[in-house]
PDB file of C-alpha atoms and ligand atoms in Angstrom:
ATOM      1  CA  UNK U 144      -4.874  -8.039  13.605  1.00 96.00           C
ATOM      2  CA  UNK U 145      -2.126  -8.496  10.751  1.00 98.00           C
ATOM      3  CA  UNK U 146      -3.299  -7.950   7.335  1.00 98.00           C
ATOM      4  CA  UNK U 147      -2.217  -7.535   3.824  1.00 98.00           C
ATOM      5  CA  UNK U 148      -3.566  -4.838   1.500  1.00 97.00           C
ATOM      6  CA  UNK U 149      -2.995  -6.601  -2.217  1.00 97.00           C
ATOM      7  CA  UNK U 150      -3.158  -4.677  -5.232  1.00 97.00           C
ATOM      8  CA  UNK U 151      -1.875  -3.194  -8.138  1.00 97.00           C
ATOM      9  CA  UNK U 152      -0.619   0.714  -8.007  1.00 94.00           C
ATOM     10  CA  UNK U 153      -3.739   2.799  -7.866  1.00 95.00           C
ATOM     11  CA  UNK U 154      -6.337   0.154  -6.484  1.00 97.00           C
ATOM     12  CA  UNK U 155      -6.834   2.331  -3.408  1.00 96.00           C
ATOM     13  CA  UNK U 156      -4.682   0.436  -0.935  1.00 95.00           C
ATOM     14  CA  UNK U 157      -3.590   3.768   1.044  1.00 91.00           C
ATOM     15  CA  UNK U 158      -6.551   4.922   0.721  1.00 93.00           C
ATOM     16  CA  UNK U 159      -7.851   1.962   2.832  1.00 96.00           C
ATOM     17  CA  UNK U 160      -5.325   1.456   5.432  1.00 95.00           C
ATOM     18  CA  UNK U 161      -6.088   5.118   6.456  1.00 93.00           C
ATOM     19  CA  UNK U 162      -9.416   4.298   7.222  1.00 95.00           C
ATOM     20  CA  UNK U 163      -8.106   0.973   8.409  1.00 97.00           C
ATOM     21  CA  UNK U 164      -5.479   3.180  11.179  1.00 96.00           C
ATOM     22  CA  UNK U 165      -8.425   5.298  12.556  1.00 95.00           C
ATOM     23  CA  UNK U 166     -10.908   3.031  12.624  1.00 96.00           C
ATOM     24  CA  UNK U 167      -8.579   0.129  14.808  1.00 97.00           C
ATOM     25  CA  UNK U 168      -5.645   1.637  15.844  1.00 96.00           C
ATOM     26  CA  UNK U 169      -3.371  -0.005  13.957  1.00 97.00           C
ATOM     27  CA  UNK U 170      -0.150   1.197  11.808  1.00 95.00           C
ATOM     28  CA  UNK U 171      -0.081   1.339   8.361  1.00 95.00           C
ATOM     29  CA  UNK U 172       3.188  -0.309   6.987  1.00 93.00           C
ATOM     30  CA  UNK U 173       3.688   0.714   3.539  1.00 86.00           C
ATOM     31  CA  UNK U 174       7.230  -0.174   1.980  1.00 85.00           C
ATOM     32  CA  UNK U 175       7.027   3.036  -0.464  1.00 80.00           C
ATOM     33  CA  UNK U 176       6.777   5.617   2.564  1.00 80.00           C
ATOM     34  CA  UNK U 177       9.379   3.665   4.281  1.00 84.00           C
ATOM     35  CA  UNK U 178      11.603   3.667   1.418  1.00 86.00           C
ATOM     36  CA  UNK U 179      10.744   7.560   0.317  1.00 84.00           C
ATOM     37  CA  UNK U 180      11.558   8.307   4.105  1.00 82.00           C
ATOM     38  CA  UNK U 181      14.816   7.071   3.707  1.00 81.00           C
ATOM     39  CA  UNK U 182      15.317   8.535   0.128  1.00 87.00           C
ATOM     40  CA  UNK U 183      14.671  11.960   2.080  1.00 89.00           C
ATOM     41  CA  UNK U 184      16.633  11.026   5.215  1.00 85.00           C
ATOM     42  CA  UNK U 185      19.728  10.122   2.714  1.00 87.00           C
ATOM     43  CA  UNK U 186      20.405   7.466   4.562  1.00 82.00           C
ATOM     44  CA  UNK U 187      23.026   4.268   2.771  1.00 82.00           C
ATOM     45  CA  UNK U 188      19.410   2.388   2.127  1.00 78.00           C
ATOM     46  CA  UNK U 189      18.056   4.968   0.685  1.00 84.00           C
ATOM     47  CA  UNK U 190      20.376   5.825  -1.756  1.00 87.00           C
ATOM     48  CA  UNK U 191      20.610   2.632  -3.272  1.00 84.00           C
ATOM     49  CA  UNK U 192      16.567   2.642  -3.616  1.00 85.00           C
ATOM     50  CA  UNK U 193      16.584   6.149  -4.765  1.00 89.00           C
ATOM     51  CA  UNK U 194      18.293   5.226  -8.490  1.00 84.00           C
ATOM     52  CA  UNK U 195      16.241   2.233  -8.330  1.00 86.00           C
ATOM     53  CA  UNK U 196      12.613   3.674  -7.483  1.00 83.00           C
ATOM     54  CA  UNK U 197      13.020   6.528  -9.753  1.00 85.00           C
ATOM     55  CA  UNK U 198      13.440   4.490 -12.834  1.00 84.00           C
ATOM     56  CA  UNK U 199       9.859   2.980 -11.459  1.00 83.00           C
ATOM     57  CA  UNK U 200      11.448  -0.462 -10.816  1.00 84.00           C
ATOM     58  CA  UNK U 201      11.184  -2.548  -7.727  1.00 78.00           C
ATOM     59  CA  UNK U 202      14.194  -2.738  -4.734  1.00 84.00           C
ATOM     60  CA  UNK U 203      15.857  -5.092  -3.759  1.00 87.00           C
ATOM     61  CA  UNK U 204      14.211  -8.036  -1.673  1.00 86.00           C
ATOM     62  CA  UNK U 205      17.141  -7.828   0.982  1.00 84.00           C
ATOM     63  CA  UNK U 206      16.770  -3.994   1.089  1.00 83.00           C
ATOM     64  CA  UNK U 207      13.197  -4.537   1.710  1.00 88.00           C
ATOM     65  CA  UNK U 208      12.886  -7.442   3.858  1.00 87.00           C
ATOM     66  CA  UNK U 209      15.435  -6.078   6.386  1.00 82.00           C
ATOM     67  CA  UNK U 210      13.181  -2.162   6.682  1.00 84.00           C
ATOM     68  CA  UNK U 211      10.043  -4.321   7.339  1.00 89.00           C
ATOM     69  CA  UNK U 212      11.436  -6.442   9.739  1.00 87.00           C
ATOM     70  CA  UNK U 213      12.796  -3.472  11.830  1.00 81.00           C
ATOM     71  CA  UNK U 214       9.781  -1.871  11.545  1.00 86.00           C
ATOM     72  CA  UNK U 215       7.452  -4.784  12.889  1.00 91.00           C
ATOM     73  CA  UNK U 216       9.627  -4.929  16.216  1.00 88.00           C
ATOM     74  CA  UNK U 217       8.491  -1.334  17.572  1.00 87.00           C
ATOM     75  CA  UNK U 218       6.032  -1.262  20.349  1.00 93.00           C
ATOM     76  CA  UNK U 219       3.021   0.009  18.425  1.00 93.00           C
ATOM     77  CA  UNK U 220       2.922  -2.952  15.856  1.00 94.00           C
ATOM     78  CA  UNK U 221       2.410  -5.575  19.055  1.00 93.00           C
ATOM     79  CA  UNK U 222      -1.426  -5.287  18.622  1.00 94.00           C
ATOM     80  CA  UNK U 223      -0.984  -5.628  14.832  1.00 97.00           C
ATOM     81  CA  UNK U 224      -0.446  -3.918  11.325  1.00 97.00           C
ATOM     82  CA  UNK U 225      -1.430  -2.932   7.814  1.00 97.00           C
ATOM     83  CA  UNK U 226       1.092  -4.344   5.074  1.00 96.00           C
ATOM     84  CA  UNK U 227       0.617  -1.674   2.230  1.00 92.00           C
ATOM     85  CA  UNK U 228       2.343  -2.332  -0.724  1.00 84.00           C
ATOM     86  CA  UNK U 229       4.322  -5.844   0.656  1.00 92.00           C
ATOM     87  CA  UNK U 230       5.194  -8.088   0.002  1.00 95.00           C
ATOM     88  CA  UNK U 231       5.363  -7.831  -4.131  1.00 91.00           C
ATOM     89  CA  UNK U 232       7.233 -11.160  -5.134  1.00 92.00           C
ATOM     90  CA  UNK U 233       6.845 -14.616  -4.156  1.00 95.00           C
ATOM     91  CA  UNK U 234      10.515 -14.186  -2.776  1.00 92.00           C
ATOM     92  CA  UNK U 235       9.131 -11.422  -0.217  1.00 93.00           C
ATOM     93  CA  UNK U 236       6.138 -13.478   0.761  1.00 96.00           C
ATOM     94  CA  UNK U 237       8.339 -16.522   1.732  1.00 96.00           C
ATOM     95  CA  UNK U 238      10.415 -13.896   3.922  1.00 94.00           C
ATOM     96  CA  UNK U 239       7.066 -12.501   5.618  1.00 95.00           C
ATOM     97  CA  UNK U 240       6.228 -16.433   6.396  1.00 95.00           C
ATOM     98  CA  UNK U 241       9.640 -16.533   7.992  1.00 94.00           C
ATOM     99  CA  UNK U 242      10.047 -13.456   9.621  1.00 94.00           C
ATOM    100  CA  UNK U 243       6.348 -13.413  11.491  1.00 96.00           C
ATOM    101  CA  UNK U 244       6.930 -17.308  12.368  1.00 96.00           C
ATOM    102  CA  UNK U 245      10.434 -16.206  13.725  1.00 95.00           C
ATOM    103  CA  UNK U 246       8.731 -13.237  15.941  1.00 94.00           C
ATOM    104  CA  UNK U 247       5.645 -15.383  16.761  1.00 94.00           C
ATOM    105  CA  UNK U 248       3.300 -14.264  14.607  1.00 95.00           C
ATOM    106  CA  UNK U 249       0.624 -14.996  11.932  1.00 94.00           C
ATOM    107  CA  UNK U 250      -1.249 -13.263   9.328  1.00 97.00           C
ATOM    108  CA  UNK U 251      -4.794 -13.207  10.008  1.00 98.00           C
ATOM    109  CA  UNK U 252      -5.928 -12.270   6.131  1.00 98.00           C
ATOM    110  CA  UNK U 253      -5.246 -11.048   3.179  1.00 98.00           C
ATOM    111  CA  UNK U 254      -7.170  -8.448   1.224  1.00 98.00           C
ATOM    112  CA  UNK U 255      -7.329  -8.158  -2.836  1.00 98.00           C
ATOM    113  CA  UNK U 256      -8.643  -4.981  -4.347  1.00 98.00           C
ATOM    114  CA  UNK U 257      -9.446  -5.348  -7.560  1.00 98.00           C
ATOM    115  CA  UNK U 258      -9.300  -2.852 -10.208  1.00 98.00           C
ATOM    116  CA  UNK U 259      -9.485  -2.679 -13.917  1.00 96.00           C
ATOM    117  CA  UNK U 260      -6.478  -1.387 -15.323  1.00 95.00           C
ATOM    118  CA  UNK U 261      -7.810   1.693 -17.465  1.00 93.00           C
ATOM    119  CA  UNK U 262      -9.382   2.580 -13.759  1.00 96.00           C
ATOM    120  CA  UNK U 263      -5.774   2.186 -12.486  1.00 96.00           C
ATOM    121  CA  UNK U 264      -3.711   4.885 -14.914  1.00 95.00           C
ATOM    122  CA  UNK U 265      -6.913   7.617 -14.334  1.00 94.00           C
ATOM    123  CA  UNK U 266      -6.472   7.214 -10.653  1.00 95.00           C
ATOM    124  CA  UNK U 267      -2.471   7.467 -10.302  1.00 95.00           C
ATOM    125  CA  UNK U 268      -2.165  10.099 -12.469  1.00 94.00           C
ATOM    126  CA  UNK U 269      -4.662  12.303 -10.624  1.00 94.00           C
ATOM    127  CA  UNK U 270      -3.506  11.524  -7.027  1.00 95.00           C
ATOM    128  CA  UNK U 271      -1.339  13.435  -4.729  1.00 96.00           C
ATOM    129  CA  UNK U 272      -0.840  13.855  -1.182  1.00 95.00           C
ATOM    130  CA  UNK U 273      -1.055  16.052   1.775  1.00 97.00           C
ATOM    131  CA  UNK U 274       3.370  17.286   2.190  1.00 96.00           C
ATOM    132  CA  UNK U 275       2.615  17.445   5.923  1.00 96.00           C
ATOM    133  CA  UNK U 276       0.481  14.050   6.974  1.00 93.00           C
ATOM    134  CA  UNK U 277       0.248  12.100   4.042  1.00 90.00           C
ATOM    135  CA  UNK U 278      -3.286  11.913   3.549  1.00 92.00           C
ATOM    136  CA  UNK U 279      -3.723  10.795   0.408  1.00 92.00           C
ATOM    137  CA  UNK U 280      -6.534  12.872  -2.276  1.00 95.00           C
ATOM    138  CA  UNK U 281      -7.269  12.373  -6.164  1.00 95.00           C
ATOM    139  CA  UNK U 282      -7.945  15.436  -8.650  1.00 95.00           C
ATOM    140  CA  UNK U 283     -10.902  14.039  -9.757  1.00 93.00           C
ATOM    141  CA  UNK U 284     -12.516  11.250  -7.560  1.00 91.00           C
ATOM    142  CA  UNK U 285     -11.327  12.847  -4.000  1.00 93.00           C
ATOM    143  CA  UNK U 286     -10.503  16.334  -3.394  1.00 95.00           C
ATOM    144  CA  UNK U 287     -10.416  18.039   0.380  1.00 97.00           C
ATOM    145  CA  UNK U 288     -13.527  19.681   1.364  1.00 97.00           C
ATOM    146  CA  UNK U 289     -11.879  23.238   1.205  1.00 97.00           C
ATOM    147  CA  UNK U 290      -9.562  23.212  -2.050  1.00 96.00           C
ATOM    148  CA  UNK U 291      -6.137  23.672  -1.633  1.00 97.00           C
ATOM    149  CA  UNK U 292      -6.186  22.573   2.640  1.00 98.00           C
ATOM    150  CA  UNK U 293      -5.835  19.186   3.689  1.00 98.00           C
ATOM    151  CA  UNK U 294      -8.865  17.653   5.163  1.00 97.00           C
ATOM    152  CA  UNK U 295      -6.553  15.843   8.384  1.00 95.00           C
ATOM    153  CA  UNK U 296      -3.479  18.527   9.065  1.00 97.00           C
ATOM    154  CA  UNK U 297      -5.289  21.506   7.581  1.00 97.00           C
ATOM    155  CA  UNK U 298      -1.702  21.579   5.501  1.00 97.00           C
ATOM    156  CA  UNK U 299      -1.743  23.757   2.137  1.00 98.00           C
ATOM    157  CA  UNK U 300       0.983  22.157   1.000  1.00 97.00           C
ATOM    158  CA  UNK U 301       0.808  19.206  -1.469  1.00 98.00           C
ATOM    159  CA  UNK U 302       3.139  16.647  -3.273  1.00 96.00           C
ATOM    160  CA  UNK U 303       2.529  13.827  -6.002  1.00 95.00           C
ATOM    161  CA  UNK U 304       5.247  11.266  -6.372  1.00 91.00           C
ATOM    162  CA  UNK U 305       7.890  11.217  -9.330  1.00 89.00           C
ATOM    163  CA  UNK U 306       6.521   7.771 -10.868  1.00 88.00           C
ATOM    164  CA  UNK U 307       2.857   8.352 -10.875  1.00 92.00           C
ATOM    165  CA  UNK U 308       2.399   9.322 -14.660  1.00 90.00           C
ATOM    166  CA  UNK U 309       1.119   7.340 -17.731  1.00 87.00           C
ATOM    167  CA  UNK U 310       4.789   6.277 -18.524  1.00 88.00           C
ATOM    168  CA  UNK U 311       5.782   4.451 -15.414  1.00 89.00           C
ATOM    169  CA  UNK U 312       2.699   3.040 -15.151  1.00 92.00           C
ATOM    170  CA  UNK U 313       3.248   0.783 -17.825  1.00 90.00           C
ATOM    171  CA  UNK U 314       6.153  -0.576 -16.268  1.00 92.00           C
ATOM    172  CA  UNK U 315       4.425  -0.617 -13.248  1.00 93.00           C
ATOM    173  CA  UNK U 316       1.962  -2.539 -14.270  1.00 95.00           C
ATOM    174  CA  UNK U 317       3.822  -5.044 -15.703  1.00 95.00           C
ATOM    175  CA  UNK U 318       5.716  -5.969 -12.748  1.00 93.00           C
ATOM    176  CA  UNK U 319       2.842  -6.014 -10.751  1.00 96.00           C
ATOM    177  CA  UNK U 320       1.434  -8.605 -13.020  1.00 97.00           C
ATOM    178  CA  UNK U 321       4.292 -10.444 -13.440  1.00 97.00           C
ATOM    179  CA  UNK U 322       5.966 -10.636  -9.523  1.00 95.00           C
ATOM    180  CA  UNK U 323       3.171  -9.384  -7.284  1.00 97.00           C
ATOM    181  CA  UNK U 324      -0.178 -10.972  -9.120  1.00 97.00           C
ATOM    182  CA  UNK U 325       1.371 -14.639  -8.368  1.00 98.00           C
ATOM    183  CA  UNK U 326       0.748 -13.726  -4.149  1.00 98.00           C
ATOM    184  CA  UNK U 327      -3.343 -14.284  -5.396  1.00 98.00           C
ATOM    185  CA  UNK U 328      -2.508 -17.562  -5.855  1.00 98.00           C
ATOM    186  CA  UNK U 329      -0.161 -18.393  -2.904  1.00 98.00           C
ATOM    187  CA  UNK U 330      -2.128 -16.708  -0.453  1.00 98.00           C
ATOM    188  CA  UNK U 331      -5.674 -18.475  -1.898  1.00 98.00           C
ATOM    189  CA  UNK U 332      -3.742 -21.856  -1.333  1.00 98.00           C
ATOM    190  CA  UNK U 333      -3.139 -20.703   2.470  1.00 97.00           C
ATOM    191  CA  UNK U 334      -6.917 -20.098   2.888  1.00 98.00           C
ATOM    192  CA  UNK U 335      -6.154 -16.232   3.421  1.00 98.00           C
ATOM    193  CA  UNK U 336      -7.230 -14.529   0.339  1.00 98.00           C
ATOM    194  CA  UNK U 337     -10.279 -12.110   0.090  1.00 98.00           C
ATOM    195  CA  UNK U 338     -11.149 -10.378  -2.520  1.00 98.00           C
ATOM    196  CA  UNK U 339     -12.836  -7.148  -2.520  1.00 98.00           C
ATOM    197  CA  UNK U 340     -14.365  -4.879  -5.567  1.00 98.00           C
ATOM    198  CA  UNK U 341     -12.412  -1.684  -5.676  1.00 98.00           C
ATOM    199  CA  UNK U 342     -13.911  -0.019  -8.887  1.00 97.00           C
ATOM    200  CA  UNK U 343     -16.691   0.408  -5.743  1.00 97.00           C
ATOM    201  CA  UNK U 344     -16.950   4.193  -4.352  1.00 95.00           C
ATOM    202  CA  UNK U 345     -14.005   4.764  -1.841  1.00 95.00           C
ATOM    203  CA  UNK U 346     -17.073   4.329   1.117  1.00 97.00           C
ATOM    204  CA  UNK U 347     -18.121   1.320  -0.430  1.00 98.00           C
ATOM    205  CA  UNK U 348     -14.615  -0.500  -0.500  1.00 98.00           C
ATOM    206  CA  UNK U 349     -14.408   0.845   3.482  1.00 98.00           C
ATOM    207  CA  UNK U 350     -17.591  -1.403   4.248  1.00 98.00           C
ATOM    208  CA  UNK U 351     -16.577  -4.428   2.133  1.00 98.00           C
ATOM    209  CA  UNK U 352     -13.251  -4.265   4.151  1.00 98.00           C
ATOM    210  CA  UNK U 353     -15.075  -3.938   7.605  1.00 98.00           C
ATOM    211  CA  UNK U 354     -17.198  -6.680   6.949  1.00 98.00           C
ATOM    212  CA  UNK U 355     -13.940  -9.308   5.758  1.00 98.00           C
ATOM    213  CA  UNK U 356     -12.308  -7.304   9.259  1.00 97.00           C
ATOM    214  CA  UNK U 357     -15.005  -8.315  11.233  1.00 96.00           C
ATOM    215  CA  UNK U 358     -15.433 -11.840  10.714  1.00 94.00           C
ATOM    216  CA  UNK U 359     -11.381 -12.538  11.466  1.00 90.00           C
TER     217      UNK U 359
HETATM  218  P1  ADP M 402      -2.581   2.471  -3.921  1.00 90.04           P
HETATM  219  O1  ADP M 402      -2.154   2.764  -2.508  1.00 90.04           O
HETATM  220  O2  ADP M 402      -3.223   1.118  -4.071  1.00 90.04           O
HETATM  221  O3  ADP M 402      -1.527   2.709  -4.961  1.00 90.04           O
HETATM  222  P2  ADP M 402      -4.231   4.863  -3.556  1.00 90.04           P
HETATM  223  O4  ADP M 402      -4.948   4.568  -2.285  1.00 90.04           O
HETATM  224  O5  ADP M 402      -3.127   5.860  -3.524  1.00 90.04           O
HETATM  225  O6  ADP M 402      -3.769   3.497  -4.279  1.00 90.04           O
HETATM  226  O7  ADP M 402      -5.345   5.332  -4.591  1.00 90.04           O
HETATM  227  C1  ADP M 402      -4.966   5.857  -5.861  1.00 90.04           C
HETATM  228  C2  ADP M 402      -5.805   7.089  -6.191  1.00 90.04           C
HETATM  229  O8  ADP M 402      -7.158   6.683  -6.433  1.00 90.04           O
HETATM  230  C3  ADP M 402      -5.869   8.075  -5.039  1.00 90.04           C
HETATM  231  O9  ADP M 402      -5.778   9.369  -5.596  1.00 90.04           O
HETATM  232  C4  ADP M 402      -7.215   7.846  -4.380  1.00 90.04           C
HETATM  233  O10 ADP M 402      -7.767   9.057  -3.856  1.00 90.04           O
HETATM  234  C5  ADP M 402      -8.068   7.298  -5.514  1.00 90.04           C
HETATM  235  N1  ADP M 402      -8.943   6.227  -5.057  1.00 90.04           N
HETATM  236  C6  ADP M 402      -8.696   5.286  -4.131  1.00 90.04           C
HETATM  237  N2  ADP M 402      -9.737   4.439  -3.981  1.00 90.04           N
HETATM  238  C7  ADP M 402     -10.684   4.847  -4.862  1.00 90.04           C
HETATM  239  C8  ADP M 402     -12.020   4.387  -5.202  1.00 90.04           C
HETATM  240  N3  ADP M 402     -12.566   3.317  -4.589  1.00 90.04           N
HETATM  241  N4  ADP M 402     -12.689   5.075  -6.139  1.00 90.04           N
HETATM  242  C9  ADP M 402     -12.144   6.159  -6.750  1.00 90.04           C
HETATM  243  N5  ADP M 402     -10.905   6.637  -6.491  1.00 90.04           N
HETATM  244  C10 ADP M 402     -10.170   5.999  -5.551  1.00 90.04           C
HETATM  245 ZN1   ZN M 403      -2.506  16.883   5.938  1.00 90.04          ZN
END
């Protein structure tokens, strides 16, 4: 199964594909880790995103396209994948049609979440993540069971990104709704587009999702 999580910043997208990994074994792609990873790693791609990412723009297509492409050709994306957070331009869909046609591959559907945006500034600022796995928590709306340990590593150590503030989320959402929100459109037109209600409890979302999953 090949899907697309589509959504502005905060609509619960990582939230879902984690559920999405345990529940069907599938990876979770998301362009952000890939790119952070790199960032961290130091590696010639990631310091041209680094400038870029902390200014809470968008990288380049080519940088992106070519980390996604990579990343599709190991072993445990043969039974499928989770696109977090890609593509977010028109440009980067065209280069998904090409690259999955290229590799022998199709999407099987793509998944809006839809959240207001007042919902979408309360639930970035309040999120952060587990520093060991990643698992992803909120201050307010999802905290672990025992405060301060991670519900998945038991980890007590905890990180929340650079751009997830008030600020950048202006920006943010701007360029969501002016590159990424035009993929609604182009992905309605290729009968792949399902929309679900994120302003649902996270639960809630889960089921909506299994249900579109199921009928693929
Ligand atoms: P995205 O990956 O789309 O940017 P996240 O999955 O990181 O969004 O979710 C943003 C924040 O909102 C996280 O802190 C998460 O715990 C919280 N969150 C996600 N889904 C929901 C939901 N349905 N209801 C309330 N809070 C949510
Ligand atoms: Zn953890």
């Amino acid at each position: 199964m090949r899907l697309i999580l589509l959504g502005p910043p905060g609509a619960g997208k990582g939230t879902q594909a984690q559920r999405i990994v345990e529940k069907h074994g599938i990876p979770q792609l998301s362009t952000g880790d890939m790119l952070r990873a790199a960032v961290s790693a130091g590696t010639e791609v990631g310091k041209r995103a680094k400038a870029v990412m902390d200014a809470g723009n968008l990288v380049s297509d080519e940088i992106v396209n070519a980390i996604v492409s990579e990343r599709i050709d190991q072993p445990d994306c043969a039974r499928g994948f989770i696109l977090d957070g890609y593509p977010r331009t028109l440009v980067q869909a065209d280069s998904v049609d090409v690259m999955l046609s290229a590799k022998g591959m199709k999407l099987d559907v793509v998944i809006e979440m839809q959240v207001d945006d007042a919902v979408l500034v309360q639930r970035v600022s309040g999120r952060y993540t587990c520093a060991t796995c990643g698992a992803g928590y909120h201050d307010k709306n999802h905290r672990p069971k025992v405060d301060g340990t991670c519900d998945k590593c038991g980890g007590h150590e905890f990180k929340r990104r650079p751009d997830d503030n008030a600020e950048t989320m202006t920006t943010r959402l701007q360029d969501y709704y002016k590159k990424t929100s035009p993929l609604i459109g182009y992905y309605h037109g290729k009968g792949l587009l399902k929309p679900v209600d994120g302003m649902a409890p996270i639960d809630e979302v889960t089921a909506a999702i299994e249900t579109i999953l199921s009928r693929v």
